[in-house]
Amino acid sequence: MRPVHIAGFAQLPHGLVDNRHDEGGMVRAVTAAALQEAGLGRDDVGFTCSGSSDYIMGRPFSFVMALDGIGAWPPIRESHVEMDGAWALYEAWVRLQHGDVDVALVYCFGKSSLGDVEAIYALQNDPYTIAPLGLDPMTAAALQARQLIARGLLTEREIAETVVNARRNGQSNAEVPAIETRSVEQLLAQPLVRDPLRAHDAARFTDGAAAIVLTVGGGGPRIAGIDHRIDSMNLGVRDLTLCNSARIAAERAGAHNIDAAELYVPYASQEKLLCAAMGLDPGVQINPSGGTLVAETPMVAGLVRIGEAARLIRSGAKRTLAHATAGPCLQQNLVCVLEEAP
Amino acid sequence: MSGPCAVIGIGQTHYAAKRDDVSMPGLIREAVLRAREDARLGFEDIDCVVLGKAPDMFEGVPNPELFLADALGAVGKPIFRVHTAGSVGGSTACVAAHLVQAGIHRRVLAVAWEKQSESNAMWALSHKVPFQPPTIAGAGGYFAPIIRAYMARTKAPEHIGWKVAVKDRQNALLNPYAHLQIPDISLEKVQQSPLLWDPVRYLDTCPSSDGACAVVLSSDADGCENPAWVRATAMRSEAMLFAGRDEVNPLAGRQCAQEVYQKAGIQASELDVAEIYVPFSWYEPMWLENLGLFECGWRAVDEGHTLLGGRLPINPSGGVLSSNPIGASGMIRFAEAALQVRGMAGAHQVEGAKLALGHAYGGGSQFFAMWVVGSTPG
Amino acid sequence: MKPVTEFRSPTKLTYTVSAGTVATEFLSAILQRRIVGRRCPVCTKVYVPPRPACPTCAALCEEPVELPETGTVTTFSVVRIPFPGQLLEPPYACAHVLLDGADVPLLHIVGGVDVNQVRMGLRVTAVWYEEPQPTLASIRYFTPNGEPDADYASFREHV
């Protein structure tokens, strides 16, 4: 494998509502900043890959206008995934293995404020059987949490502790909207909305965009391993107390000796399960940025985890892990392990 | 480093306006099982699945790769979802080939599909977005002014589009999977069909189809006696609208073609056959020039060079003009190119085809994906 | 057993869309029956509707440019079929209208004239609705203004 480094990372400050930027404006801001951090210009880029969702943006072909933001002229080698930007980074990483291209630009954007993200995700279910029932992702997560609690693998207090930690960590993250710290007792006093889950257990949706510049060689945090896997969407055939896809992806990405991890946690009840599935030791620092419970920009939050994990390397960590997910109950998972450049 | 990649299995569904005999997973499995059978492999032999389709709003299911994971045999494996507008079927094959060429996986299943009949594709394309100019032209109305510009620029006579419309429908009669089967197709019939978007007539346009296409790619011949070797892939994009943009002959398309020929180590003149994305008949002469296949596209059409049996047969399968499951249409071009160099195209086989081009484009003629396949690794 | 081939599963999603600062400037001007584009500081091309970023230079376009309501039809098509969401009764001409001083054409309608009279190079002027709304559809259509046709060479780069 050719050594691929994260040479630049930028994100728009995630806002609860972004009324200023359209797709092109968002993308311009983050790609210019990421290239600047990498010390590269857009002419240096040999492959570009983006991630976004038409349903999130409320219109078909939403990625087309985003191309304005990168100035695709002269024409560029380019591809797009209808997935989180973390998967766009995966495609770029694959493309860099070919040998003819040494710099790749990855970007993604999403605006949760335009529509009802939970209602959109509910439509991801099997359209013939489950979707007509209106199963929303939080209800699916609650079914999973219930099983975890019943098996003694999770307590309601642990769910609350996850939220407490995320909010505490989020205080020092200038890129996310302010969020109030809470004690476990305060959280547990809140009403249940999808028993055993409370409103604050869900990730907080935001608007934003992010970009990463990948280079072959050079400095910066290096991708030690990256892999992604999917489970069945059929909740009935899965053991929801396990997360096989995250386990396999972590094994293949080399999730060992990890100092800190940035995990895409849609619901607080899923963090402990993810750590167990990926074999993360109790000493691993989880979501120093505050993570998705503080700011989840759809289609962006996964790439931001990789960017944040890279920042941790830059500030002294030896080996970090980033995770992205999609689908109900952590159906699809991507794991990217980063390490110091040798 | 870029390693070898072979197409060892190809599967298509029968294309039709409405495949209400199958569900979405059923439609996809029809293509996947045929590809698997062709490749003589089981699901357990596949390392990764790459899925492509055009906007999710066409079927009303966001990220359908999630619920299709079971049907695709992808559980426990990586599944990757590509969306590059109309070129997506081609891009999906390119992305799958990249995985094999990069040495990430040995065998990758690439699938592209559309089941437009389950929702309303015209609605998805034309629903009103606030603050955007209203849809005033419809799908064909976007391209008709560009066709007019081509005609003005090249002085192409009116009947060129009709000739392409007839040729592709005649070819479709040789392809059992093709959606449109019009045995009595003729120049008169095209000429007398209603004018929809002046100068585009009804029979100059593609149908709206349900359908799926699948290919199995492998890093070696994998027991296949006649694989199609992926000699090169290329993808290029440019912005949709900018000052001085040549939408008749977009630079992204020209560069993509040059890159794919160069990487394959061939000249365009060496190609034996090409399957190119022609949703309106006039796009055949336009792309012939854009791809560097003929200096004057309309003369090549007029002189019969693109007929089956001509100097460079274009779309012997009947092309997009005969079957158009939007998200799959690009991959069908790529798969048909591979069938040709494998000698497996049946009644629409180009005799002795050794090198073929698969081409797809999308958006406002701004996204391009291509591959060159050969009967030898090159 | 009769096969189930169809069932209805209606979906409704509601979106609240914001125009963004650049489109807000454009649409506010439309409310005053003015057309305002923006110029790229690098290539100096004028875009209308304005773009936040130049599609070829990726530079921020910040300079507003007031444009006249006259222009040239660079290419066109006569729409002769009905389709969902259509606003006008076919047949009607949709055209690329290159406003004088702009570098990209607007896709709009040419009206107030027999569709068979619409041609490349036709000079046109905007006809507005009485009560403009924040949409480009506040221009009812562009209509021939009697000026001599523009030379093909003058707009060849802008079809």
Coordinates of C-alpha atoms in Angstrom, one line a residue, chain C residues 50-124:
Chain C
P50 CA -25.1 35.2 -9.2
R51 CA -22.9 32.5 -7.8
P52 CA -21.2 32.6 -4.4
A53 CA -18.1 31.1 -6.0
C54 CA -16.9 31.3 -9.6
P55 CA -17.5 27.8 -11.2
T56 CA -14.1 27.9 -13.0
C57 CA -11.9 29.9 -10.6
A58 CA -13.5 29.0 -7.2
A59 CA -12.9 32.6 -6.3
L60 CA -15.5 34.4 -4.1
C61 CA -17.7 36.5 -6.3
E62 CA -18.5 39.6 -4.2
E63 CA -19.0 42.5 -6.7
P64 CA -22.7 43.0 -7.7
V65 CA -23.3 43.9 -11.3
E66 CA -26.5 45.6 -12.4
L67 CA -27.7 44.1 -15.7
P68 CA -30.1 45.5 -18.3
E69 CA -33.3 43.5 -19.1
T70 CA -32.3 43.1 -22.8
G71 CA -30.4 40.2 -24.3
T72 CA -30.0 37.8 -27.1
V73 CA -31.5 34.3 -27.7
T74 CA -28.4 32.1 -28.2
T75 CA -30.3 28.9 -28.7
F76 CA -33.8 27.6 -27.9
S77 CA -36.3 24.8 -28.1
V78 CA -40.0 24.8 -28.7
V79 CA -41.6 22.7 -26.0
R80 CA -44.5 20.8 -27.5
I81 CA -45.5 18.3 -24.9
P82 CA -47.1 18.5 -21.5
F83 CA -45.2 17.2 -18.5
P84 CA -45.8 17.3 -14.7
G85 CA -45.2 20.6 -13.0
Q86 CA -45.4 22.5 -16.3
L87 CA -46.4 26.2 -15.9
L88 CA -47.3 27.0 -19.5
E89 CA -49.5 25.6 -22.1
P90 CA -47.4 24.0 -24.9
P91 CA -46.3 24.9 -27.4
Y92 CA -43.9 27.6 -26.1
A93 CA -40.3 28.4 -26.6
C94 CA -37.7 28.0 -23.9
A95 CA -34.4 29.7 -24.7
H96 CA -31.0 30.5 -23.5
V97 CA -31.1 34.3 -23.1
L98 CA -27.7 36.0 -22.8
L99 CA -28.4 39.3 -21.0
D100 CA -26.2 42.2 -22.3
G101 CA -23.2 42.4 -20.1
A102 CA -23.6 38.9 -18.7
D103 CA -21.3 35.9 -19.6
V104 CA -23.8 33.1 -19.0
P105 CA -27.2 32.7 -20.5
L106 CA -30.4 32.4 -18.5
L107 CA -32.8 29.6 -19.3
H108 CA -36.1 31.3 -19.7
I109 CA -39.2 31.6 -21.9
V110 CA -39.5 33.6 -25.1
G111 CA -43.2 34.8 -25.4
G112 CA -45.4 37.4 -27.0
V113 CA -44.4 36.0 -30.4
D114 CA -45.4 33.1 -32.6
V115 CA -43.1 30.2 -31.6
N116 CA -42.1 29.7 -35.2
Q117 CA -40.6 33.2 -35.2
V118 CA -38.1 32.4 -32.4
R119 CA -34.6 32.0 -33.7
M120 CA -30.9 32.1 -32.6
G121 CA -29.7 35.7 -32.4
L122 CA -33.2 37.2 -31.7
R123 CA -32.9 40.3 -29.6
V124 CA -35.3 40.3 -26.6

